[in-house]
Each structure stands twice: as structure tokens, then as C-alpha cells.
PDB file of C-alpha atoms in Angstrom:
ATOM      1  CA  UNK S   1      27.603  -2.809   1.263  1.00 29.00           C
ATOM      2  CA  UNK S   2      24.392  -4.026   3.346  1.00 37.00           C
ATOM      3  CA  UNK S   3      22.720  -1.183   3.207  1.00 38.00           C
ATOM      4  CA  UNK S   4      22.915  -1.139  -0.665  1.00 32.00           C
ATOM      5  CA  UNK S   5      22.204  -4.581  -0.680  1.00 32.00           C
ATOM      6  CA  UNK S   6      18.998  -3.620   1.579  1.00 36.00           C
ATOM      7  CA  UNK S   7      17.983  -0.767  -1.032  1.00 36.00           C
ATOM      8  CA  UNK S   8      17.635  -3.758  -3.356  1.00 35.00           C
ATOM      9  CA  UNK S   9      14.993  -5.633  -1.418  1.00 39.00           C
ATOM     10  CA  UNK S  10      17.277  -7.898   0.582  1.00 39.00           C
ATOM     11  CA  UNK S  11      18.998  -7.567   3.881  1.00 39.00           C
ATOM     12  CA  UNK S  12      22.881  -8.696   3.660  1.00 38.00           C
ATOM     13  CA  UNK S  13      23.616 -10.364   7.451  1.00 39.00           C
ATOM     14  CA  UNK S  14      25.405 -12.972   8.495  1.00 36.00           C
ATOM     15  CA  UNK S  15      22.520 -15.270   7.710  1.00 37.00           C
ATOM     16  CA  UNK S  16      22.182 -16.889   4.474  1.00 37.00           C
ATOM     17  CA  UNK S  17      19.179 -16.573   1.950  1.00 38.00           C
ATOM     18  CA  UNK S  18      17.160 -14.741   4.755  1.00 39.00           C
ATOM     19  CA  UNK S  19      15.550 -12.037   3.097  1.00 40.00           C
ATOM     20  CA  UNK S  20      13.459  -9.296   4.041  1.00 48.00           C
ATOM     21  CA  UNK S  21      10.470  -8.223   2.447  1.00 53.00           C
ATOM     22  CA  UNK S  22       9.906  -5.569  -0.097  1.00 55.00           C
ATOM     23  CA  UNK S  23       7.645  -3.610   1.535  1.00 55.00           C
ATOM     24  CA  UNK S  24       9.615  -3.082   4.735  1.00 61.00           C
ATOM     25  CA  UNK S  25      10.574   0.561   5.357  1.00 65.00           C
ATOM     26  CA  UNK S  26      14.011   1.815   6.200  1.00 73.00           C
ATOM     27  CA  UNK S  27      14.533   5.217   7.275  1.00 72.00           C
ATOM     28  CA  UNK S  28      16.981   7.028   4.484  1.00 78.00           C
ATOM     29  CA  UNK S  29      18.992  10.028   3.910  1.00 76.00           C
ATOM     30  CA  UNK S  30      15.994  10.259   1.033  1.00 71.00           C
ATOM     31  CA  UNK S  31      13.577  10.748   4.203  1.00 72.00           C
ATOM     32  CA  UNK S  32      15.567  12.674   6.191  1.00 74.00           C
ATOM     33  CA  UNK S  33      16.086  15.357   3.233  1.00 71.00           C
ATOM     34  CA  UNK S  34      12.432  14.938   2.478  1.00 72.00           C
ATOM     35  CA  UNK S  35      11.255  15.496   5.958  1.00 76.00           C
ATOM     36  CA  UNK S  36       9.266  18.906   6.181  1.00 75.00           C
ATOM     37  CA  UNK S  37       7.526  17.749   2.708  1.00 73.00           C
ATOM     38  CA  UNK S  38       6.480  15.198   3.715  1.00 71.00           C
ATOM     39  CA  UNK S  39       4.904  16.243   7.648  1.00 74.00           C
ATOM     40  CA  UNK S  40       3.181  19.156   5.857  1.00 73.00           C
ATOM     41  CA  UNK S  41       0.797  16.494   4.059  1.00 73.00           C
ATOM     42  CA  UNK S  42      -0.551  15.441   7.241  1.00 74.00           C
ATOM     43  CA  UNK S  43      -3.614  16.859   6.511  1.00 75.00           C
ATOM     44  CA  UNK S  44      -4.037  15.253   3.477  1.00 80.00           C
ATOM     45  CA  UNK S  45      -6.983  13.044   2.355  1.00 85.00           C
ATOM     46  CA  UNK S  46      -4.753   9.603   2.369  1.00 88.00           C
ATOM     47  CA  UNK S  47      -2.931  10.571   5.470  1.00 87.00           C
ATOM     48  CA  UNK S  48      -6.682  10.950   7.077  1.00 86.00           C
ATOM     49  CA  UNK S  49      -7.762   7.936   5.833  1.00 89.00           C
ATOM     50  CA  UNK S  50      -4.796   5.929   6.714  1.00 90.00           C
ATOM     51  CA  UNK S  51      -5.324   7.038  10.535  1.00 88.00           C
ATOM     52  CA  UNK S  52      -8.986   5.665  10.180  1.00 89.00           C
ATOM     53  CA  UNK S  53      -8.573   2.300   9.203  1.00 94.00           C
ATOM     54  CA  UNK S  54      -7.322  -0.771  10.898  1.00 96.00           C
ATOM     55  CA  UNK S  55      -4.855  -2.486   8.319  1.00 96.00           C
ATOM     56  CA  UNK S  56      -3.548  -4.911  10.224  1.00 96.00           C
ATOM     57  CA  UNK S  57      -7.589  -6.286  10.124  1.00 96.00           C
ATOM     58  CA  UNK S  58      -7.532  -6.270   6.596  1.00 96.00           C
ATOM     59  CA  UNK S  59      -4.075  -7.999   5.878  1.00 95.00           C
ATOM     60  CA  UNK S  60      -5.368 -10.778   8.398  1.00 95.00           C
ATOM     61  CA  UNK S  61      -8.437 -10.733   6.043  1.00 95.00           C
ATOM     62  CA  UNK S  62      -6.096 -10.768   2.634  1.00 96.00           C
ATOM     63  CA  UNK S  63      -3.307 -13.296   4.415  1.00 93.00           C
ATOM     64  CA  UNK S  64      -5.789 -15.961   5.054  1.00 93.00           C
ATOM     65  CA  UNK S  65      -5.929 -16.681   1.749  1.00 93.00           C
ATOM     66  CA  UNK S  66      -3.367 -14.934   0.055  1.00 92.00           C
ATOM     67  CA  UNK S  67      -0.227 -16.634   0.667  1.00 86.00           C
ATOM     68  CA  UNK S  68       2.403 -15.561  -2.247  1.00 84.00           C
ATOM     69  CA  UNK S  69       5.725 -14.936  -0.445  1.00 77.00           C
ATOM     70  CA  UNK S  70       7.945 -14.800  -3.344  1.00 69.00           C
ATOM     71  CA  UNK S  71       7.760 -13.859  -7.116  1.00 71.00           C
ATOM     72  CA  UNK S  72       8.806 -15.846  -9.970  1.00 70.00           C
ATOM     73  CA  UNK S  73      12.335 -15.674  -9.850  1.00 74.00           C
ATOM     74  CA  UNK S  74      12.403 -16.041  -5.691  1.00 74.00           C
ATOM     75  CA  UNK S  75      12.304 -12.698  -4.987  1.00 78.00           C
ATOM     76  CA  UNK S  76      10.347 -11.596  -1.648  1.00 84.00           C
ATOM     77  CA  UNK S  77       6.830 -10.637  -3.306  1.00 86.00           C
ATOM     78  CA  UNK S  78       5.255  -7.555  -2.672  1.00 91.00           C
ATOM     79  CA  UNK S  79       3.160  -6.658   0.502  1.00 93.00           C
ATOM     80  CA  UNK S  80      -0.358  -8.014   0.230  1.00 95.00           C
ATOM     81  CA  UNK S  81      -1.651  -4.889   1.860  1.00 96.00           C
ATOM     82  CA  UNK S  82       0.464  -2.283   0.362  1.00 97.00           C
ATOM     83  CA  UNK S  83      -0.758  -4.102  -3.427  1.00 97.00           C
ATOM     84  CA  UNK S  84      -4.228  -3.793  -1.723  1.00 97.00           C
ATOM     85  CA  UNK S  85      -4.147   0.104  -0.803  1.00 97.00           C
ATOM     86  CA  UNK S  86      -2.821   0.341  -4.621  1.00 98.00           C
ATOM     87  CA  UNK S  87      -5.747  -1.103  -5.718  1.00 97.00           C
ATOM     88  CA  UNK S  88      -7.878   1.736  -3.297  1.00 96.00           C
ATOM     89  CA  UNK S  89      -5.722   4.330  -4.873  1.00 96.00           C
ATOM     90  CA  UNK S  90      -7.379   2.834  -8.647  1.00 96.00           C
ATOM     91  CA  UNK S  91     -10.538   3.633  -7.577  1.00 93.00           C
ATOM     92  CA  UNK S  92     -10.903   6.563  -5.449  1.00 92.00           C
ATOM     93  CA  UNK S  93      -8.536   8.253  -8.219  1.00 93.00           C
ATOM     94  CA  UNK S  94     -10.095   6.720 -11.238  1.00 94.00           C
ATOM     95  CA  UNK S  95      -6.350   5.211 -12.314  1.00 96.00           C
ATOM     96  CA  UNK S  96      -5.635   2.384 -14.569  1.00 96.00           C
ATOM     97  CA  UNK S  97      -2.715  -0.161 -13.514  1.00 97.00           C
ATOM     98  CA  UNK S  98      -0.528   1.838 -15.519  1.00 96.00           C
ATOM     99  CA  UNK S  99      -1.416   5.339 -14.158  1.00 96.00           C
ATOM    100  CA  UNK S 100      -1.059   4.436 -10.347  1.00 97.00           C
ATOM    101  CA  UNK S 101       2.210   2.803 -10.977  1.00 96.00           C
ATOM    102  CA  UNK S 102       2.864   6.260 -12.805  1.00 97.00           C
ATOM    103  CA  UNK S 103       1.370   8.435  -9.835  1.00 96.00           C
ATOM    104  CA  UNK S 104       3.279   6.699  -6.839  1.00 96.00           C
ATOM    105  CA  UNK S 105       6.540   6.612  -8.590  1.00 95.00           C
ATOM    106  CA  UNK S 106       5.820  10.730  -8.674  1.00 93.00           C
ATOM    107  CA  UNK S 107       3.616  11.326  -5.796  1.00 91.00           C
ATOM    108  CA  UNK S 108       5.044  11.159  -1.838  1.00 87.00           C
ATOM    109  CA  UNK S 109       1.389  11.326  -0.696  1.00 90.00           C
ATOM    110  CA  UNK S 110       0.473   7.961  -3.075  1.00 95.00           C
ATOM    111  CA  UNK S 111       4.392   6.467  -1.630  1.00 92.00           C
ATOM    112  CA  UNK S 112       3.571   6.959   1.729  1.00 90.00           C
ATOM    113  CA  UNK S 113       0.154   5.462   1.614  1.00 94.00           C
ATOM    114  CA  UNK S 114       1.076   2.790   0.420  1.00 96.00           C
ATOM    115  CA  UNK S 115       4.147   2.456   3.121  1.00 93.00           C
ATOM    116  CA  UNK S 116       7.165   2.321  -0.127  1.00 92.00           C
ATOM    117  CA  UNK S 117      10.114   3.963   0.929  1.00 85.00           C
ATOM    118  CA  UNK S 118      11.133   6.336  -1.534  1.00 81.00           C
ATOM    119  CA  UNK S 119      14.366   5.051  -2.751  1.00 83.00           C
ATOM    120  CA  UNK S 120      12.104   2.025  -4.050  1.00 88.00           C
ATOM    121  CA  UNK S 121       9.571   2.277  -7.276  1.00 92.00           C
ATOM    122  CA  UNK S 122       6.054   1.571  -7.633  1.00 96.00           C
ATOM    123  CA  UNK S 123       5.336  -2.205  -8.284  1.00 95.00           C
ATOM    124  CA  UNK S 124       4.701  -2.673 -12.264  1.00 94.00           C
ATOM    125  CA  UNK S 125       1.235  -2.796 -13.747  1.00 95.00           C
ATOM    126  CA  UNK S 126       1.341  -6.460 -14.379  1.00 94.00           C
ATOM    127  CA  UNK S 127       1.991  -7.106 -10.642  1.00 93.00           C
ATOM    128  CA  UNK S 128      -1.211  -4.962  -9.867  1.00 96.00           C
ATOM    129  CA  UNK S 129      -3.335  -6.940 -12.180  1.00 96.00           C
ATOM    130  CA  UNK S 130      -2.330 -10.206 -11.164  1.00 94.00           C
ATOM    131  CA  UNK S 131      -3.218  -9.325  -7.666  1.00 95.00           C
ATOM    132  CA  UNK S 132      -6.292  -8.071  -8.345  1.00 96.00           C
ATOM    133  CA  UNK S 133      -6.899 -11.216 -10.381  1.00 94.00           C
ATOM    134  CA  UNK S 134      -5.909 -13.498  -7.402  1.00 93.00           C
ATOM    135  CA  UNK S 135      -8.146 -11.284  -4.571  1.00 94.00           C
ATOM    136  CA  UNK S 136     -11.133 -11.600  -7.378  1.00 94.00           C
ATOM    137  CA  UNK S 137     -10.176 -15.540  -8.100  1.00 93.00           C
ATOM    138  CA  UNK S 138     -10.161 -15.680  -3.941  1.00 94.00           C
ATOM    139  CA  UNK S 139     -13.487 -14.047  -2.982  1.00 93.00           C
ATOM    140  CA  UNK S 140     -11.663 -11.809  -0.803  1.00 94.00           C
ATOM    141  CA  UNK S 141     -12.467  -8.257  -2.587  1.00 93.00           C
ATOM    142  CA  UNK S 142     -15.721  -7.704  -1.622  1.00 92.00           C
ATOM    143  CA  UNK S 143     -15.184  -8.968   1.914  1.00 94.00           C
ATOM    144  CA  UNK S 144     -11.915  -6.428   2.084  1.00 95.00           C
ATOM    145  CA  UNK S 145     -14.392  -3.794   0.791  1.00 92.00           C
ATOM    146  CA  UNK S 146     -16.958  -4.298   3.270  1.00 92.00           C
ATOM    147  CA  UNK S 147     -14.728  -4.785   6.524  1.00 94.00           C
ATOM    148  CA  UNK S 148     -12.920  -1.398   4.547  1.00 93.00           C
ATOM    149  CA  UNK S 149     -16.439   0.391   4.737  1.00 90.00           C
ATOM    150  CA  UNK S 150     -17.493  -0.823   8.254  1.00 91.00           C
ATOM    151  CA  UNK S 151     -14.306   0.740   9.835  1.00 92.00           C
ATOM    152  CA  UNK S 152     -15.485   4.218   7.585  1.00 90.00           C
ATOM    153  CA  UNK S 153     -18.685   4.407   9.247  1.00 89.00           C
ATOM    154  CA  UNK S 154     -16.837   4.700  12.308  1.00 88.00           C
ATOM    155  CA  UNK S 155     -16.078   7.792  11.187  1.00 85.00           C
ATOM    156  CA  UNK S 156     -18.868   9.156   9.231  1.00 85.00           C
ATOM    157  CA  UNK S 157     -17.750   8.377   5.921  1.00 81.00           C
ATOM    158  CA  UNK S 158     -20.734   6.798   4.599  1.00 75.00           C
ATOM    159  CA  UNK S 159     -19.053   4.089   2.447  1.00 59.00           C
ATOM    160  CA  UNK S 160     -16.416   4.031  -0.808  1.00 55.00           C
ATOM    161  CA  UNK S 161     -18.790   2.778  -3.739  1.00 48.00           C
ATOM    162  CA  UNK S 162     -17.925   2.401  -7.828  1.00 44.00           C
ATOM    163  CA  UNK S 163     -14.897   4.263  -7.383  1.00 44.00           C
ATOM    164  CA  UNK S 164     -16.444   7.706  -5.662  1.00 43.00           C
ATOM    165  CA  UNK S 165     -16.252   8.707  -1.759  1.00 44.00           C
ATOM    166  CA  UNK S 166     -19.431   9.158  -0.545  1.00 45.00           C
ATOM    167  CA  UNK S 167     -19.507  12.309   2.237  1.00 45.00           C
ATOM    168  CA  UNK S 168     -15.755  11.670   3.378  1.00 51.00           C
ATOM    169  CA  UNK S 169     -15.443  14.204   6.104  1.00 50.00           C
ATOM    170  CA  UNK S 170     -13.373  12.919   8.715  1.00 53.00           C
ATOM    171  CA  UNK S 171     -14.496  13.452  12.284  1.00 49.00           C
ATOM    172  CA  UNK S 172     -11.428  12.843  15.155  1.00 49.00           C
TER     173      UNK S 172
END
């Protein structure tokens, strides 16, 4: 019973109304099964760029300011920085709020960028948009982009600009 409880966003324990957030991965029979799929993308683009960048920088950046812990109805809310590599997956792949929520519902690369465990969905469009609305309203996208491009120089990627990577090779 916990653990389907869990699959739903919140942990059943012995202590009431704690929940857990929705971002927070549990290992599954889905990624056990799912295993040798998924270590054979580790060459992949996101699973390059994911090794290059310091996230935990950028959520301090996003969590100064950002402070939604819960949705409407009291739910946990969404990660700030998984909504924020969602919005990186819009523009380097040119993808509306509907078609990202499309492509990580489908895609394990797009899932594990963005850290969702695969027995969860893709947040809806309108929870994109919102965000994106409240990082805009905040003054905080532009400073996430450059602190996101500083960290790529490190690494010879020249910088992400207007939705198009700019000489991306990555150099261990």
C-alpha cells in the first residue's frame, strides 16, 4: 500500500500529511526492466550535458525566489529545476509546451533529464507555462541562462542562444 501510495506523489509513513515531493526518484521494477536501455544512452547529448552542469547552482539561483511548494489543491508542486530543464528541452528542441509534455511522456532520454521516474508523466502544458511566466515575472531567466552558459564554457560549448547550440562538443 505505501509504495502505491508513493507512485502517486506521496509517501504513506507513520507521519501525518508529510509528503514528499514529486520530483523525487524511486528506483522501480519499471527501472530495473528498463535498465540496459537506458545505460546505452550514456552517450547521448542530454546525458553529456547533464554531467556538465552544476544544478544544484542553478536551483539555489531559481529557489531564491521561487518558492511554490504546493499546487492549487495542496499537492507537493513540481521541482523548480526539473520544470527548468523542461523549459531547456523547449528550446534546444524547438518544442511548444504541448510537444515537450508529449516528448518526455515518450522519450527515456527527455525522462531522465529531467530526473521523472518513469512510472510518473510529464507535468501538463499549463504547469510549464505558468512557470515560465513566474521565472519571466521574477527576473530569474536570463540570470539562469547566463550562470547556464558560464558553466558551458567550461567545456567549450560556446553558449545556448535563441534556441540553437552553438559548437556543443563536449570535451572530458
Amino acid at each position: 500500500f505505501a509504495d502505491l501510495y508513493y507512485l502517486r506523489g506521496v509517501k504513506a509513513d507513520n507521519k501525518v500529511g508529510e509528503m514528499k515531493a514529486r520530483s523525487e526518484k524511486k528506483y522501480t521494477i519499471v527501472d530495473a526492466v528498463l535498465e540496459e536501455r537506458v545505460n546505452a544512452l550514456d552517450k547521448s547529448f542530454l546525458v553529456q550535458i547533464d554531467k556538465c552542469v552544476d544544478w544544484q547552482k542553478l536551483r539555489t539561483l531559481i529557489n531564491k525566489k521561487y518558492t511554490k511548494t504546493q499546487n492549487a489543491v495542496g499537492n507537493p508542486a513540481y521541482d523548480s529545476l526539473m520544470l527548468f530543464k523542461i523549459l531547456l528541452l523547449e528550446t534546444w528542441y524547438n518544442l511548444s509546451d504541448y510537444q515537450v509534455e508529449e516528448r518526455i511522456n515518450d522519450s527515456i532520454t527527455f525522462s531522465r533529464f529531467i530526473n521523472l521516474g518513469f512510472e510518473h508523466t510529464a507535468p501538463d502544458h499549463s504547469t510549464i507555462s505558468r512557470f515560465r511566466s513566474a521565472l519571466t515575472e521574477l527576473g530569474l531567466m536570463d540570470k539562469l541562462m547566463r550562470e547556464l552558459n558560464k558553466q558551458f564554457k567550461k567545456y567549450n560549448i560556446d553558449r545556448v542562444c535563441e534556441g540553437v547550440i552553438v559548437d556543443a562538443t563536449i570535451v572530458d
